[in-house]
Amino acid sequence: MDSEAQKTTVVVPKTSRKEPEFFAHRIAIFDRLKGIQQQELDAKVREDIEITFPDGRVVPGKAWETTPSDVALSISKSLLARTVIARVNGALWDMKRPLEEHSKLEFLDFDNEEARNVYWHSGAHILGEAAEINHACHLCIGPPTDGGFFYEFGMPDKNASIATGDMKALETTMDSIVKERQPFERLVISKNDLLTMFQSNPFKQQIIESKIPDGTSSTVYRCGPLIDLCRGPHVTDTGKIKAFSLLKAVYGIAFPDKKLLAQHKKFLEEAAERDHRRIGKQQELFLFTDLSPGAPIFLPHGMRIFNALKSLIMEEYQKRDYLEVMSPNMFHSDLWKTSGHWNHYKDDMFTFEVDKAQWSLKPMNCPGHCLIFASKERSYRELPLRIAENGVLHRNEASGALSGLTRVRRFIQDDCHIFCHENQIGDEILGIFDFLDTVYGKLNMQFKLKLSTRPDTYLGDIDTWNRAEDTLRKSLDQFSEKTGWKWDLNPGDGAFYGPKIDITIMDVLRRWHQCATIQLDFQLPRQFNLSFMTGSAAAGGSSAIPSQDSSSSATSNTATKDGPGSLAAFHDRPVMIHRAVLGSFERFIAILTEHFAGKWPFWLSPRQILVVPVMTHAETYVREVVKTLKSQGFYADGDLSGETMNKKIRNGQTLQYNFIFVLGAKEMDDKAVSIRARDSKGNLLTLPLQEAIEKLQRLRESRNVKDDLV
């Protein structure tokens, strides 16, 4: 019998505090239901199954009996020891959970991103157990993050909180939990039993009531006395977590060995030095105020970076036939009811009353762009129609989730919506890929692509979904063949309205950030009853372009029902592509600040040139040079303070000026400048002023990340 299925004796790690009363209540329900589930498992027919490895090798197994752990151990103990989680038929799977049918089996170790998330998620459960033991608190959510895990919980005393001084005691309890090697046990439980199990936890009650439909079930995971509502999966037992550290009272990180933990702590030190909030304050780029939480104030030097990025995007728009628009910041609730956002997204919107009607600040641009498309009769000759907007958006993020520029309530997004015919999707996707390659290439940043396909719950017909996914696969394959960039498949994680491609970029610290996105949308055009003339009438009833599907034929002479509205004769429904390259400017600037550590490339730099006199007699020439540089559009400053020349140079280096011009008598006589590059060892390059300006112009126009004057 699998060890997961056996009833375990729970030993609560020793603590001076009284054991929470809800422990016994939860465990009693768990043990009773676990016994019933075990009886059902014992009654399953153990049919022969085939287990296929990624290399095509096949081994035999028994349904409802053989586990991934059994298979790994049959190969080698070392494989079992280093494996974090299994992937079975494309889905992550507990190592101790029996296989149920013929299976494709993979073993994932800590180097795999999905496995790391599982590992850190298990670390979060250990933190949650320690918090319950030490503080008798009520757990809320405890997900993995990009750099570890956290757990949110409510204290019995609403006025109490966990302080920094409590971290040592939490780590001690966590250490005891790890040493006990408590198994992670999975159990499927009905909604009614879940409500009973978590009757004392108001947070779980709210999650169960709002997220789990009546008459259905969900899963819980148990380790020791902790039982938590959780989809899983998890590592086999708490002993898998070899090294951990609490970074804050409710945040932590865990690794398979202490060496990796030590490396991570060094990484955190460097990340702290690069923190965009720290650099933003030092370089006077932006600031925050409690009078408008989550709404950064961009200062003059920060706006220079913003405008440089915007100029890059706008130039690409011009080259690629994008049309810029500007839509209102606030709309009547009827717009959001038509789009469907009012029912599904209202809590994340800023809503208010005007003239006894409900309005909101817009959280996205897509419904407004649908209004633009619908503002006049459209012809197939206008497609693809690429509508772009650098619009101000507002989303009502929880105050606890706000973080610098990376999580804000007010932001500007380089948003675009492409309206096209289905047979144009492939070319449009390739065009977006080229756009991404151009922008990220200028920043010398790697990116990767992930195709997310049809989820279990989706809108529309399956044939349209299949065609769209095939088109995206072909486009991804073509781009991969051309550039060498690989792409991954993320089955079942598409949006309910269409498949999507997620794009993540890697910074200099090898952290991945999602900024860009490409989403196909078949539903919003239906919600707004968008259509375009196919040209059939002009062609005598023969469509100039093929209809998207037989269910809404564009070549018939009668109107066809298709969603909320009807299609007129010789009309078809456009496909909508949601597209962003930078994503929010705020988040992208935060990523770049940390990527470059505040050492901005010349074309992005808010402080490009500092002009310093060798002696007071050269100050007139300094003013002349600064004026000339500014007339050419450069961000130039002159330091005419009473500091010494060396101090002025050091100040310029601290503020990360790309170049410092040092001007003395010889430079005055020759109408020249002596140039010191930011990271040089003091070497000076002397050039005639006009030649220096021409080189700087070429450097700016090249948008190179290296400040090479050629």
mmCIF file of C-alpha atoms in Angstrom, residues 226-459:
data_model
loop_
_atom_site.group_PDB
_atom_site.id
_atom_site.type_symbol
_atom_site.label_atom_id
_atom_site.label_comp_id
_atom_site.label_asym_id
_atom_site.label_seq_id
_atom_site.Cartn_x
_atom_site.Cartn_y
_atom_site.Cartn_z
ATOM 1 C CA LEU A 226 -1.820 21.595 8.684
ATOM 2 C CA ILE A 227 -4.696 20.934 6.297
ATOM 3 C CA ASP A 228 -5.152 23.567 3.631
ATOM 4 C CA LEU A 229 -7.438 24.185 0.680
ATOM 5 C CA CYS A 230 -5.036 23.711 -2.239
ATOM 6 C CA ARG A 231 -4.945 22.497 -5.832
ATOM 7 C CA GLY A 232 -1.384 21.229 -5.425
ATOM 8 C CA PRO A 233 0.667 19.359 -6.337
ATOM 9 C CA HIS A 234 3.433 19.198 -3.725
ATOM 10 C CA VAL A 235 6.751 17.527 -2.972
ATOM 11 C CA THR A 236 6.548 14.100 -1.332
ATOM 12 C CA ASP A 237 7.281 15.285 2.209
ATOM 13 C CA THR A 238 8.547 18.266 4.189
ATOM 14 C CA GLY A 239 12.029 16.729 4.357
ATOM 15 C CA LYS A 240 12.497 17.620 0.675
ATOM 16 C CA ILE A 241 12.949 21.259 1.730
ATOM 17 C CA LYS A 242 16.655 21.182 2.559
ATOM 18 C CA ALA A 243 17.363 24.875 3.119
ATOM 19 C CA PHE A 244 15.087 27.844 3.718
ATOM 20 C CA SER A 245 15.150 31.384 4.996
ATOM 21 C CA LEU A 246 12.465 33.871 5.979
ATOM 22 C CA LEU A 247 13.088 37.174 4.218
ATOM 23 C CA LYS A 248 10.243 38.929 6.003
ATOM 24 C CA ALA A 249 7.708 37.781 8.560
ATOM 25 C CA VAL A 250 5.486 36.092 5.961
ATOM 26 C CA TYR A 251 7.878 35.706 3.012
ATOM 27 C CA GLY A 252 10.391 32.916 2.526
ATOM 28 C CA ILE A 253 12.607 31.016 0.125
ATOM 29 C CA ALA A 254 13.672 27.360 0.008
ATOM 30 C CA PHE A 255 16.277 25.281 -1.855
ATOM 31 C CA PRO A 256 17.412 21.654 -2.139
ATOM 32 C CA ASP A 257 20.794 22.491 -0.571
ATOM 33 C CA LYS A 258 22.508 25.180 1.512
ATOM 34 C CA LYS A 259 24.901 26.178 -1.278
ATOM 35 C CA LEU A 260 21.997 27.298 -3.464
ATOM 36 C CA LEU A 261 20.558 29.225 -0.504
ATOM 37 C CA ALA A 262 23.890 31.035 -0.003
ATOM 38 C CA GLN A 263 24.020 31.901 -3.711
ATOM 39 C CA HIS A 264 20.484 33.203 -3.529
ATOM 40 C CA LYS A 265 21.307 35.465 -0.594
ATOM 41 C CA LYS A 266 24.139 36.992 -2.656
ATOM 42 C CA PHE A 267 21.670 37.408 -5.498
ATOM 43 C CA LEU A 268 19.292 39.221 -3.129
ATOM 44 C CA GLU A 269 22.078 41.586 -2.096
ATOM 45 C CA GLU A 270 22.738 42.508 -5.720
ATOM 46 C CA ALA A 271 19.006 42.779 -6.418
ATOM 47 C CA ALA A 272 18.672 45.165 -3.464
ATOM 48 C CA GLU A 273 21.425 47.343 -4.938
ATOM 49 C CA ARG A 274 19.512 47.410 -8.221
ATOM 50 C CA ASP A 275 16.065 47.982 -6.672
ATOM 51 C CA HIS A 276 14.251 50.458 -8.912
ATOM 52 C CA ARG A 277 12.744 52.219 -5.903
ATOM 53 C CA ARG A 278 16.221 52.921 -4.524
ATOM 54 C CA ILE A 279 17.658 54.055 -7.867
ATOM 55 C CA GLY A 280 14.530 56.029 -8.700
ATOM 56 C CA LYS A 281 14.989 58.055 -5.536
ATOM 57 C CA GLN A 282 18.741 58.524 -6.057
ATOM 58 C CA GLN A 283 18.322 59.681 -9.646
ATOM 59 C CA GLU A 284 15.115 61.644 -8.983
ATOM 60 C CA LEU A 285 13.108 59.685 -11.551
ATOM 61 C CA PHE A 286 9.791 59.249 -9.740
ATOM 62 C CA LEU A 287 8.202 59.404 -6.317
ATOM 63 C CA PHE A 288 5.169 58.080 -4.465
ATOM 64 C CA THR A 289 2.737 59.716 -2.087
ATOM 65 C CA ASP A 290 0.217 58.355 0.412
ATOM 66 C CA LEU A 291 -2.230 60.894 -1.002
ATOM 67 C CA SER A 292 -2.507 58.721 -4.137
ATOM 68 C CA PRO A 293 -1.301 55.164 -3.389
ATOM 69 C CA GLY A 294 -0.287 53.151 -6.424
ATOM 70 C CA ALA A 295 -0.068 56.215 -8.662
ATOM 71 C CA PRO A 296 3.593 57.137 -9.225
ATOM 72 C CA ILE A 297 4.586 60.729 -9.891
ATOM 73 C CA PHE A 298 7.129 60.881 -12.709
ATOM 74 C CA LEU A 299 9.686 63.645 -12.241
ATOM 75 C CA PRO A 300 11.430 65.423 -15.151
ATOM 76 C CA HIS A 301 14.274 62.910 -15.417
ATOM 77 C CA GLY A 302 11.848 59.988 -15.248
ATOM 78 C CA MET A 303 9.759 61.518 -18.025
ATOM 79 C CA ARG A 304 12.846 61.594 -20.232
ATOM 80 C CA ILE A 305 13.068 57.796 -19.979
ATOM 81 C CA PHE A 306 9.324 57.453 -20.545
ATOM 82 C CA ASN A 307 9.446 59.667 -23.640
ATOM 83 C CA ALA A 308 12.452 57.823 -25.086
ATOM 84 C CA LEU A 309 10.592 54.506 -24.836
ATOM 85 C CA LYS A 310 7.422 56.043 -26.220
ATOM 86 C CA SER A 311 9.357 57.506 -29.177
ATOM 87 C CA LEU A 312 10.727 54.053 -29.998
ATOM 88 C CA ILE A 313 7.228 52.568 -29.969
ATOM 89 C CA MET A 314 5.732 55.432 -31.979
ATOM 90 C CA GLU A 315 8.423 55.155 -34.662
ATOM 91 C CA GLU A 316 7.654 51.453 -35.011
ATOM 92 C CA TYR A 317 3.937 52.258 -35.235
ATOM 93 C CA GLN A 318 4.637 54.561 -38.163
ATOM 94 C CA LYS A 319 6.673 51.887 -39.951
ATOM 95 C CA ARG A 320 4.097 49.167 -39.313
ATOM 96 C CA ASP A 321 0.868 51.033 -40.193
ATOM 97 C CA TYR A 322 -0.548 51.345 -36.706
ATOM 98 C CA LEU A 323 -3.137 54.081 -36.164
ATOM 99 C CA GLU A 324 -2.938 55.999 -32.896
ATOM 100 C CA VAL A 325 -6.145 56.977 -31.103
ATOM 101 C CA MET A 326 -7.139 58.434 -27.737
ATOM 102 C CA SER A 327 -10.248 57.287 -25.892
ATOM 103 C CA PRO A 328 -11.941 58.648 -22.719
ATOM 104 C CA ASN A 329 -10.630 57.825 -19.263
ATOM 105 C CA MET A 330 -14.137 57.135 -17.958
ATOM 106 C CA PHE A 331 -17.098 55.305 -19.438
ATOM 107 C CA HIS A 332 -20.705 54.608 -18.503
ATOM 108 C CA SER A 333 -21.285 51.160 -16.991
ATOM 109 C CA ASP A 334 -23.270 50.143 -20.094
ATOM 110 C CA LEU A 335 -19.983 49.814 -22.005
ATOM 111 C CA TRP A 336 -18.603 47.387 -19.441
ATOM 112 C CA LYS A 337 -21.865 45.464 -19.320
ATOM 113 C CA THR A 338 -21.683 44.982 -23.082
ATOM 114 C CA SER A 339 -18.065 43.818 -22.889
ATOM 115 C CA GLY A 340 -18.786 41.537 -19.915
ATOM 116 C CA HIS A 341 -16.321 43.258 -17.591
ATOM 117 C CA TRP A 342 -19.037 44.616 -15.298
ATOM 118 C CA ASN A 343 -20.028 41.107 -14.202
ATOM 119 C CA HIS A 344 -16.549 39.617 -14.008
ATOM 120 C CA TYR A 345 -14.175 42.514 -13.297
ATOM 121 C CA LYS A 346 -16.186 45.156 -11.463
ATOM 122 C CA ASP A 347 -14.403 44.644 -8.113
ATOM 123 C CA ASP A 348 -11.099 45.542 -9.784
ATOM 124 C CA MET A 349 -12.463 48.771 -11.274
ATOM 125 C CA PHE A 350 -12.812 52.242 -9.798
ATOM 126 C CA THR A 351 -16.563 52.901 -10.026
ATOM 127 C CA PHE A 352 -18.558 55.985 -9.092
ATOM 128 C CA GLU A 353 -21.907 57.673 -9.689
ATOM 129 C CA VAL A 354 -22.517 60.525 -12.130
ATOM 130 C CA ASP A 355 -26.057 61.885 -12.649
ATOM 131 C CA LYS A 356 -27.485 58.849 -10.842
ATOM 132 C CA ALA A 357 -25.743 56.456 -13.261
ATOM 133 C CA GLN A 358 -22.810 54.136 -12.675
ATOM 134 C CA TRP A 359 -19.510 55.004 -14.347
ATOM 135 C CA SER A 360 -15.929 53.788 -14.023
ATOM 136 C CA LEU A 361 -12.380 54.689 -14.879
ATOM 137 C CA LYS A 362 -11.283 52.401 -17.683
ATOM 138 C CA PRO A 363 -9.097 49.441 -16.648
ATOM 139 C CA MET A 364 -8.391 48.471 -20.273
ATOM 140 C CA ASN A 365 -8.719 49.975 -23.754
ATOM 141 C CA CYS A 366 -10.300 47.129 -25.721
ATOM 142 C CA PRO A 367 -14.013 48.040 -25.317
ATOM 143 C CA GLY A 368 -13.266 51.631 -26.353
ATOM 144 C CA HIS A 369 -11.447 50.386 -29.435
ATOM 145 C CA CYS A 370 -14.469 48.253 -30.292
ATOM 146 C CA LEU A 371 -16.525 51.460 -30.281
ATOM 147 C CA ILE A 372 -14.047 52.985 -32.731
ATOM 148 C CA PHE A 373 -14.298 49.980 -35.051
ATOM 149 C CA ALA A 374 -18.098 50.108 -34.858
ATOM 150 C CA SER A 375 -18.241 53.870 -35.517
ATOM 151 C CA LYS A 376 -18.697 53.365 -39.263
ATOM 152 C CA GLU A 377 -19.253 50.697 -41.886
ATOM 153 C CA ARG A 378 -16.029 48.721 -42.357
ATOM 154 C CA SER A 379 -14.794 46.979 -45.481
ATOM 155 C CA TYR A 380 -12.505 43.985 -45.787
ATOM 156 C CA ARG A 381 -10.149 46.357 -47.634
ATOM 157 C CA GLU A 382 -9.475 48.172 -44.318
ATOM 158 C CA LEU A 383 -8.283 44.996 -42.628
ATOM 159 C CA PRO A 384 -6.090 44.465 -40.788
ATOM 160 C CA LEU A 385 -6.972 47.597 -38.800
ATOM 161 C CA ARG A 386 -4.333 48.222 -36.118
ATOM 162 C CA ILE A 387 -5.607 50.625 -33.446
ATOM 163 C CA ALA A 388 -2.990 51.746 -30.906
ATOM 164 C CA GLU A 389 -3.290 53.847 -27.770
ATOM 165 C CA ASN A 390 -0.887 54.851 -25.026
ATOM 166 C CA GLY A 391 -3.845 55.158 -22.713
ATOM 167 C CA VAL A 392 -4.048 55.913 -19.004
ATOM 168 C CA LEU A 393 -5.617 52.942 -17.184
ATOM 169 C CA HIS A 394 -6.775 52.458 -13.595
ATOM 170 C CA ARG A 395 -7.186 49.163 -11.762
ATOM 171 C CA ASN A 396 -8.248 48.848 -8.155
ATOM 172 C CA GLU A 397 -5.350 46.752 -6.886
ATOM 173 C CA ALA A 398 -5.386 45.767 -3.216
ATOM 174 C CA SER A 399 -3.297 48.153 -1.134
ATOM 175 C CA GLY A 400 -1.180 45.263 0.172
ATOM 176 C CA ALA A 401 -0.274 44.242 -3.385
ATOM 177 C CA LEU A 402 1.111 47.639 -4.429
ATOM 178 C CA SER A 403 4.864 47.603 -5.014
ATOM 179 C CA GLY A 404 6.878 50.445 -6.540
ATOM 180 C CA LEU A 405 6.355 50.711 -10.280
ATOM 181 C CA THR A 406 5.773 46.980 -10.718
ATOM 182 C CA ARG A 407 2.274 46.887 -9.200
ATOM 183 C CA VAL A 408 0.335 50.126 -9.448
ATOM 184 C CA ARG A 409 -3.226 51.383 -9.719
ATOM 185 C CA ARG A 410 -2.658 54.007 -12.394
ATOM 186 C CA PHE A 411 -0.508 53.173 -15.418
ATOM 187 C CA ILE A 412 0.010 53.740 -19.131
ATOM 188 C CA GLN A 413 0.105 50.800 -21.506
ATOM 189 C CA ASP A 414 1.353 50.566 -25.095
ATOM 190 C CA ASP A 415 -1.923 48.955 -26.015
ATOM 191 C CA CYS A 416 -3.036 47.873 -29.461
ATOM 192 C CA HIS A 417 -5.971 45.950 -30.879
ATOM 193 C CA ILE A 418 -5.770 44.498 -34.342
ATOM 194 C CA PHE A 419 -9.045 43.780 -36.124
ATOM 195 C CA CYS A 420 -8.524 41.280 -38.909
ATOM 196 C CA HIS A 421 -9.991 38.381 -40.833
ATOM 197 C CA GLU A 422 -9.204 34.903 -39.610
ATOM 198 C CA ASN A 423 -6.980 34.193 -42.619
ATOM 199 C CA GLN A 424 -4.841 37.249 -41.684
ATOM 200 C CA ILE A 425 -4.017 36.067 -38.149
ATOM 201 C CA GLY A 426 -0.787 34.290 -39.125
ATOM 202 C CA ASP A 427 0.773 37.291 -40.853
ATOM 203 C CA GLU A 428 -0.264 39.612 -38.025
ATOM 204 C CA ILE A 429 1.285 37.345 -35.394
ATOM 205 C CA LEU A 430 4.543 37.201 -37.350
ATOM 206 C CA GLY A 431 4.478 40.990 -37.588
ATOM 207 C CA ILE A 432 4.080 41.253 -33.809
ATOM 208 C CA PHE A 433 6.960 38.813 -33.296
ATOM 209 C CA ASP A 434 9.141 41.029 -35.479
ATOM 210 C CA PHE A 435 8.025 44.061 -33.434
ATOM 211 C CA LEU A 436 9.046 42.264 -30.227
ATOM 212 C CA ASP A 437 12.387 41.218 -31.697
ATOM 213 C CA THR A 438 13.118 44.782 -32.778
ATOM 214 C CA VAL A 439 12.329 46.397 -29.417
ATOM 215 C CA TYR A 440 13.856 43.771 -27.141
ATOM 216 C CA GLY A 441 16.821 43.433 -29.468
ATOM 217 C CA LYS A 442 17.673 47.103 -29.007
ATOM 218 C CA LEU A 443 17.695 46.498 -25.253
ATOM 219 C CA ASN A 444 19.781 43.331 -25.628
ATOM 220 C CA MET A 445 17.195 41.336 -23.682
ATOM 221 C CA GLN A 446 16.355 37.693 -24.320
ATOM 222 C CA PHE A 447 12.728 36.660 -24.458
ATOM 223 C CA LYS A 448 10.776 33.443 -24.640
ATOM 224 C CA LEU A 449 7.333 32.587 -25.951
ATOM 225 C CA LYS A 450 4.682 30.311 -24.494
ATOM 226 C CA LEU A 451 1.495 29.255 -26.287
ATOM 227 C CA SER A 452 -1.497 28.792 -23.981
ATOM 228 C CA THR A 453 -4.265 26.715 -25.527
ATOM 229 C CA ARG A 454 -7.995 26.114 -24.990
ATOM 230 C CA PRO A 455 -9.019 25.827 -21.323
ATOM 231 C CA ASP A 456 -11.691 23.447 -20.049
ATOM 232 C CA THR A 457 -14.216 26.282 -19.924
ATOM 233 C CA TYR A 458 -14.270 28.295 -23.136
ATOM 234 C CA LEU A 459 -16.584 30.269 -25.403
#
